[in-house]
Short mmCIF file of C-alpha atoms in Angstrom, two decimals:
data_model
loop_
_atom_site.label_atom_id
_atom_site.label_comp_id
_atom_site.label_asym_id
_atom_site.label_seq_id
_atom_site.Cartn_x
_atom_site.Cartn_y
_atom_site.Cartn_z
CA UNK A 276 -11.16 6.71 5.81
CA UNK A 277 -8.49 9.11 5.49
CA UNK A 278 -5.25 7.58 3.98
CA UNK A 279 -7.35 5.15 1.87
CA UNK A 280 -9.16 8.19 -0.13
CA UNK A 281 -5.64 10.11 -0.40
CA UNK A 282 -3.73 7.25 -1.78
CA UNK A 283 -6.47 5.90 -4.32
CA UNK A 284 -6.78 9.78 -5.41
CA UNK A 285 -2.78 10.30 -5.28
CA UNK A 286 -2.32 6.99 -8.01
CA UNK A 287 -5.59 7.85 -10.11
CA UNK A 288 -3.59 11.42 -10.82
CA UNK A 289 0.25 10.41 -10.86
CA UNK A 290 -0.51 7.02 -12.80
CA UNK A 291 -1.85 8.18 -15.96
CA UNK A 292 0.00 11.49 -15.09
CA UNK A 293 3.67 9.86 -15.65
CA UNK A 294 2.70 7.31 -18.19
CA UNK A 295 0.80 10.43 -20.40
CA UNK A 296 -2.20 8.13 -21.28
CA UNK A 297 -5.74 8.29 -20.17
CA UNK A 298 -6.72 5.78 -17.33
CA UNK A 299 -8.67 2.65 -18.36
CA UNK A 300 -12.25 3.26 -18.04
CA UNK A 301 -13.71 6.17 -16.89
CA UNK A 302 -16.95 4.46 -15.74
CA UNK A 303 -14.66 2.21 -13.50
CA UNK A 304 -13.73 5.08 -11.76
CA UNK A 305 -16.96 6.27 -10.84
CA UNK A 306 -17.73 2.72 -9.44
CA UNK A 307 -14.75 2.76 -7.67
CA UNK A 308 -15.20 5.92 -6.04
CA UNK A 309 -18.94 5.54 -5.23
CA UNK A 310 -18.42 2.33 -4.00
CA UNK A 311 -15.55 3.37 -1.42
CA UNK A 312 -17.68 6.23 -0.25
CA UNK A 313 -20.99 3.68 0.40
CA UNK A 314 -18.91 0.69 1.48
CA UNK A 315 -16.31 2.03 3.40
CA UNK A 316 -17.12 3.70 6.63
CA UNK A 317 -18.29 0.71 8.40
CA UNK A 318 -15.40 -1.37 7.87
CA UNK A 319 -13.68 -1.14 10.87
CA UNK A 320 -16.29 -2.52 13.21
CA UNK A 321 -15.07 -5.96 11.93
CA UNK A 322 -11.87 -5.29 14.49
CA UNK A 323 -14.41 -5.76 17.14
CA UNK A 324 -15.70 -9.36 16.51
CA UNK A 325 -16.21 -10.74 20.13
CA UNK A 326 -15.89 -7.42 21.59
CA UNK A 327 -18.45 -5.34 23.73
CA UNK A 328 -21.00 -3.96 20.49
CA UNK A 329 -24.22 -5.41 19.76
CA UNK A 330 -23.69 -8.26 16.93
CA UNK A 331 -25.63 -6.86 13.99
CA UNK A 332 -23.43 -3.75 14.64
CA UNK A 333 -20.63 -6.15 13.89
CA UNK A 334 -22.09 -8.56 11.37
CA UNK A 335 -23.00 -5.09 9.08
CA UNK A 336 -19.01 -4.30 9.00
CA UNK A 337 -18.68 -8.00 7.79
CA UNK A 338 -21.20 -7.06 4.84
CA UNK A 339 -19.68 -4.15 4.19
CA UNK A 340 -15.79 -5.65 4.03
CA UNK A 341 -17.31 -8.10 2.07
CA UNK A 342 -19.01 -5.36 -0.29
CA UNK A 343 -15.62 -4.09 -0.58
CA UNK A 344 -14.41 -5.82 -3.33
CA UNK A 345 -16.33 -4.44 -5.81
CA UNK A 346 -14.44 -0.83 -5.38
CA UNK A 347 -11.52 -2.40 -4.95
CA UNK A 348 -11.69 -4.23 -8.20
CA UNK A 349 -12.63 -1.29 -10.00
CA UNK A 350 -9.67 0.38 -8.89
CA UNK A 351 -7.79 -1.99 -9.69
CA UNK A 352 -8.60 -2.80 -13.25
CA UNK A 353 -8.52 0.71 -13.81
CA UNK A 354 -4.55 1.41 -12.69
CA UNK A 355 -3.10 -2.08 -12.82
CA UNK A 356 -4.01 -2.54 -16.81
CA UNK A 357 -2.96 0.90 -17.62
CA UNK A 358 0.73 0.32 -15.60
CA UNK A 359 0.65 -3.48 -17.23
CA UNK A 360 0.42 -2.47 -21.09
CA UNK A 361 2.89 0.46 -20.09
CA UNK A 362 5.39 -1.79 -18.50
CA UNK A 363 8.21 0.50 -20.56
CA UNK A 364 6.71 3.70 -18.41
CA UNK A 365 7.62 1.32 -15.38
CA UNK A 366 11.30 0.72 -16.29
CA UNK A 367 11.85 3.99 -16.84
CA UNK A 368 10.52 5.74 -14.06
CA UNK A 369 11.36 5.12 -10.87
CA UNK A 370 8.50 7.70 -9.12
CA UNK A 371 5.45 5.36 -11.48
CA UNK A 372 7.68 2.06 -9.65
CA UNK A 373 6.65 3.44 -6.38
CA UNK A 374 3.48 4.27 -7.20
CA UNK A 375 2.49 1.17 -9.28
CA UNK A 376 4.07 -1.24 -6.79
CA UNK A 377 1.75 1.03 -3.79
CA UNK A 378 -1.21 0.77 -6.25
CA UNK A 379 -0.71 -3.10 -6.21
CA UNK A 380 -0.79 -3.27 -2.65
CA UNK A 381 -3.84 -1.68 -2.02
CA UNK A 382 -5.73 -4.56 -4.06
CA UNK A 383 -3.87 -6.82 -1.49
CA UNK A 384 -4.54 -4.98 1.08
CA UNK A 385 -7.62 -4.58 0.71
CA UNK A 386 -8.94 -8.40 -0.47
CA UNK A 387 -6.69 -9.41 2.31
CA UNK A 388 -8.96 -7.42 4.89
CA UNK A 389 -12.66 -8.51 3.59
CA UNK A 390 -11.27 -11.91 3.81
CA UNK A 391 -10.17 -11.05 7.31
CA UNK A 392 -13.52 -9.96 8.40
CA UNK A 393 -15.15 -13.36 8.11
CA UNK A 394 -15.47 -14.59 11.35
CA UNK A 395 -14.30 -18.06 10.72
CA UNK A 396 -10.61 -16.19 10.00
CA UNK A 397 -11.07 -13.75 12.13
CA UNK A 398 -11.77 -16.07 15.08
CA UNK A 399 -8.03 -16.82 14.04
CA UNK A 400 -6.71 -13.60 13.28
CA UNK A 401 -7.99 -11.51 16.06
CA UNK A 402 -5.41 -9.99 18.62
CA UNK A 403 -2.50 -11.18 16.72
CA UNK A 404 0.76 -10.03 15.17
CA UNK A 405 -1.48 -11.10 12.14
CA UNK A 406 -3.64 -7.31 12.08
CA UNK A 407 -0.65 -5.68 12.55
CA UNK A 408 0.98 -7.00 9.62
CA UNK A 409 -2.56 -6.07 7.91
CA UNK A 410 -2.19 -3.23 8.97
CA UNK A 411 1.00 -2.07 7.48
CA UNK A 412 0.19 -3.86 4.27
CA UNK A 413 -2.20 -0.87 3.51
CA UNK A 414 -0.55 2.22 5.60
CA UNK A 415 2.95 1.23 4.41
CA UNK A 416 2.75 -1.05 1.85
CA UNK A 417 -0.35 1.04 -0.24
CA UNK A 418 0.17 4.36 0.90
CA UNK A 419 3.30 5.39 2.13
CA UNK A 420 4.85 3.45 -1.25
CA UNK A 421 2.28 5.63 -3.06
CA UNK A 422 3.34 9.07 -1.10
CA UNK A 423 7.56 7.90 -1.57
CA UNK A 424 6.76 8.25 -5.60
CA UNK A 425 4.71 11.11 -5.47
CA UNK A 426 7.94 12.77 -3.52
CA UNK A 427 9.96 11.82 -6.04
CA UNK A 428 7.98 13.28 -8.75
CA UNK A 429 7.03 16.41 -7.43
CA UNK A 430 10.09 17.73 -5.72
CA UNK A 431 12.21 18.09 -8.86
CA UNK A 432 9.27 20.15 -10.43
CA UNK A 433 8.38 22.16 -7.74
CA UNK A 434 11.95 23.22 -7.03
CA UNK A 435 13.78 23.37 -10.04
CA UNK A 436 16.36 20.69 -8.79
CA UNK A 437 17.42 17.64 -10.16
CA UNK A 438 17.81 14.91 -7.44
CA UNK A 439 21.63 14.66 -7.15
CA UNK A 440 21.52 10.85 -6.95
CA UNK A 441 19.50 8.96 -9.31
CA UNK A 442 20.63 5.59 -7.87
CA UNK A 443 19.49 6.46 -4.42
CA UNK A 444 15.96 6.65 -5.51
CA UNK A 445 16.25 2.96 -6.91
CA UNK A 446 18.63 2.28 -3.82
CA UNK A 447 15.35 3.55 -1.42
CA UNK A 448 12.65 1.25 -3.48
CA UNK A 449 14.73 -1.68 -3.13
CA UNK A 450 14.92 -1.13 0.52
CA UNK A 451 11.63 -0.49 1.31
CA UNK A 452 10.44 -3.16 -1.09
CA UNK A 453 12.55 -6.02 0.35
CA UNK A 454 12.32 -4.80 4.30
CA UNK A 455 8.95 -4.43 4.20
CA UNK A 456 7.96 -8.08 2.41
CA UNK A 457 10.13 -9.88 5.49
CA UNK A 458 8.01 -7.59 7.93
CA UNK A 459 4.93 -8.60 6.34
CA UNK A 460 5.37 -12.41 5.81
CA UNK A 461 7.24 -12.75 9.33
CA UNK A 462 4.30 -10.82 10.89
CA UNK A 463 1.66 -12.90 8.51
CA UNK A 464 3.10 -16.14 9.29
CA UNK A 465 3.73 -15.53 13.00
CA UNK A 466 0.27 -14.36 13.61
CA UNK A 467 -1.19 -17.26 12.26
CA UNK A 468 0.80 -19.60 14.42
CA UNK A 469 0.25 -17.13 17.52
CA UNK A 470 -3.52 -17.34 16.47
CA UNK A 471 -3.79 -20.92 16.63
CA UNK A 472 -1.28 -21.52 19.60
CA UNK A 473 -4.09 -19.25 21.51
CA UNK A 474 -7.06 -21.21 20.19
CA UNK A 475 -5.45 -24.10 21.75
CA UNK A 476 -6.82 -24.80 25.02
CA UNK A 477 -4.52 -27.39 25.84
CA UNK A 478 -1.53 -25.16 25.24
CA UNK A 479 -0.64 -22.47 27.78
CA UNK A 480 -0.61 -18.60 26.76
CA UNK A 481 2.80 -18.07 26.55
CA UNK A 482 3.30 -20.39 23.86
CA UNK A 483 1.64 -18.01 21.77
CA UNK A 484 4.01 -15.67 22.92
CA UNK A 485 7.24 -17.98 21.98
CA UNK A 486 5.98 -19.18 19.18
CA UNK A 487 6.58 -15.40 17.61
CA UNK A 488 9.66 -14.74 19.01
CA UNK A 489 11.84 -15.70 15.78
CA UNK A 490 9.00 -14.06 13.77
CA UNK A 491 9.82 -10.48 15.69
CA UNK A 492 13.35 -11.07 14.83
CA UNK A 493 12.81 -11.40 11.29
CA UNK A 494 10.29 -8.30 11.50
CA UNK A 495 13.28 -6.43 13.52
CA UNK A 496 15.48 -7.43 10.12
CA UNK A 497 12.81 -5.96 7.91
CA UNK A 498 11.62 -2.74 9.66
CA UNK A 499 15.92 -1.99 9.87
CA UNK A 500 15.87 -2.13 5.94
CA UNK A 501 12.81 -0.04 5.85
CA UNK A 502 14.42 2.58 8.17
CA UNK A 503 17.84 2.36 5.95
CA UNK A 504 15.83 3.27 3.28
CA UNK A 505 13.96 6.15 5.32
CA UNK A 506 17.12 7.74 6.04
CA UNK A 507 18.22 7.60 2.60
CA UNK A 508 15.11 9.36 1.58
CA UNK A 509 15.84 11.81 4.33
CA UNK A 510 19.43 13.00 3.23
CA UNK A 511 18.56 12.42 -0.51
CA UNK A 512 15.95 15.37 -0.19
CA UNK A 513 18.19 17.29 2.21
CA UNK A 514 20.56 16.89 -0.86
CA UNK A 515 18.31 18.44 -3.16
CA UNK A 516 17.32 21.39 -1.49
CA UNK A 517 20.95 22.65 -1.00
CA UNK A 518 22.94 22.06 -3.96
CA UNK A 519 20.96 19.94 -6.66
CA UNK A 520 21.65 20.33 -10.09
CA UNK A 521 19.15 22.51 -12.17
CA UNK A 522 16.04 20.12 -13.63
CA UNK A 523 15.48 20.22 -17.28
CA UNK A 524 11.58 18.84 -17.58
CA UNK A 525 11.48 15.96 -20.19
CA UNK A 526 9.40 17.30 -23.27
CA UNK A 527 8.64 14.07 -24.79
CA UNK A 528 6.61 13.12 -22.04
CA UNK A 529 3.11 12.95 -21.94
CA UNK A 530 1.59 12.84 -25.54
CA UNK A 531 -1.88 12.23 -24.86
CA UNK A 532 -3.94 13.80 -21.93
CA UNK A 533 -4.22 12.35 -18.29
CA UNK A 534 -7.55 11.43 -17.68
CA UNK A 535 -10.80 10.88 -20.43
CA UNK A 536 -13.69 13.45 -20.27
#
């Protein structure tokens, strides 16, 4: 409820902002935001499935994830056709490659998690490595990727400074990009074997444990390209701030306005 609203908003502004053409379909927009607001606050009761809450408490979070797609298709018609007949916007600018490539992970993210909620996968799912990788698919994957491009794309403008590097900032999206899709799919894959291991009531519980093991490792591998890329981010900025080169603002940019009235 609170990073989902502030990355949606953050790509509805920066998209269209960086490209310098009006989103989609206003109407879309509207849909997308009303239906977040209605949909969204009950969501997270689907965690509980088989937990201590009366059922119907449970089975309306199922309705709701389920409800979800609607929003979340809204959304993404609205910023994934506007990035995919701008493809040229995407080449050259690495902030909108952040920000597109968050964008698209939020439409994962978030068909990945109504899907979740049924209880047949859930049943699955449910107290495995699985959620976590869920998990990270939309606070990493969706929003931090979103909040790395609007970094980039602010910084320079509200500082006067060139970033010193400009291969560091494609350096830090490959990082992030690659590390984080062998922490998801390790995480993903290792749930679902954890998941079934513990379903399994002629296997003992710590096969579920071993069966993850050289899923971890992989994760380990994936989370240590993230952090590379987190500390490049770190001393990139640092760079900036003390001795960046002065930014000259690119006055071709944006020939038509951001967003329809």
């Amino acid at each position: 409820m609170w990073l989902t609203p502030l990355g949606v908003g953050a790509a509805y502004y920066f998209i269209p902002k960086i490209i310098g053409k009006p989103i989609y379909s206003y109407s879309l927009s509207l849909l997308g935001f009303w239906g977040l607001a209605l949909f969204y606050s009950q969501v997270g009761m689907h965690h509980l499935i088989g937990g201590p809450v009366p059922t119907w408490v449970v089975t309306l979070s199922i309705v709701h994830s389920v409800m979800m797609f609607i929003p979340v298709i809204a959304v993404a018609i609205n910023q994934h056709v506007l990035v995919a007949r701008n493809l040229w916007a995407v080449k050259e600018s690495l902030p909108l490659r952040f920000i597109a490539f968050g964008a698209l992970m939020y439409t994962l993210a978030s068909f990945q998690g109504s899907i979740e909620a049924l209880r047949s996968v859930n049943s699955v799912t449910h107290f495995t490595h699985y959620t976590v990788g869920h998990a990270h698919l939309g606070a990493y994957g969706f929003v931090s990727l979103i909040m790395f491009g609007a970094i980039y794309y602010m910084l320079p403008r509200t500082t006067g400074r060139a970033w010193p590097w400009p291969r560091a900032i494609a350096w830090h999206f490959w990082l992030v990009v690659v590390g984080f899709t062998i922490y998801f799919v390790s995480l993903t894959a290792g749930g679902l074997l954890q998941g079934f291991a513990m379903l399994d009531a002629t296997r003992p519980f710590a096969d579920s444990v071993r069966v993850t093991l050289v899923y971890l490792e992989w994760r380990s591998v994936g989370g240590a390209l993230m952090t590379a890329g987190h500390l490049l981010l770190g001393i990139h900025v640092l760079a900036l701030l003390a001795r960046g080169p002065a930014w000259v603002p690119q006055t071709g940019y944006h020939p038509e306005p951001a967003v329809e009235s």
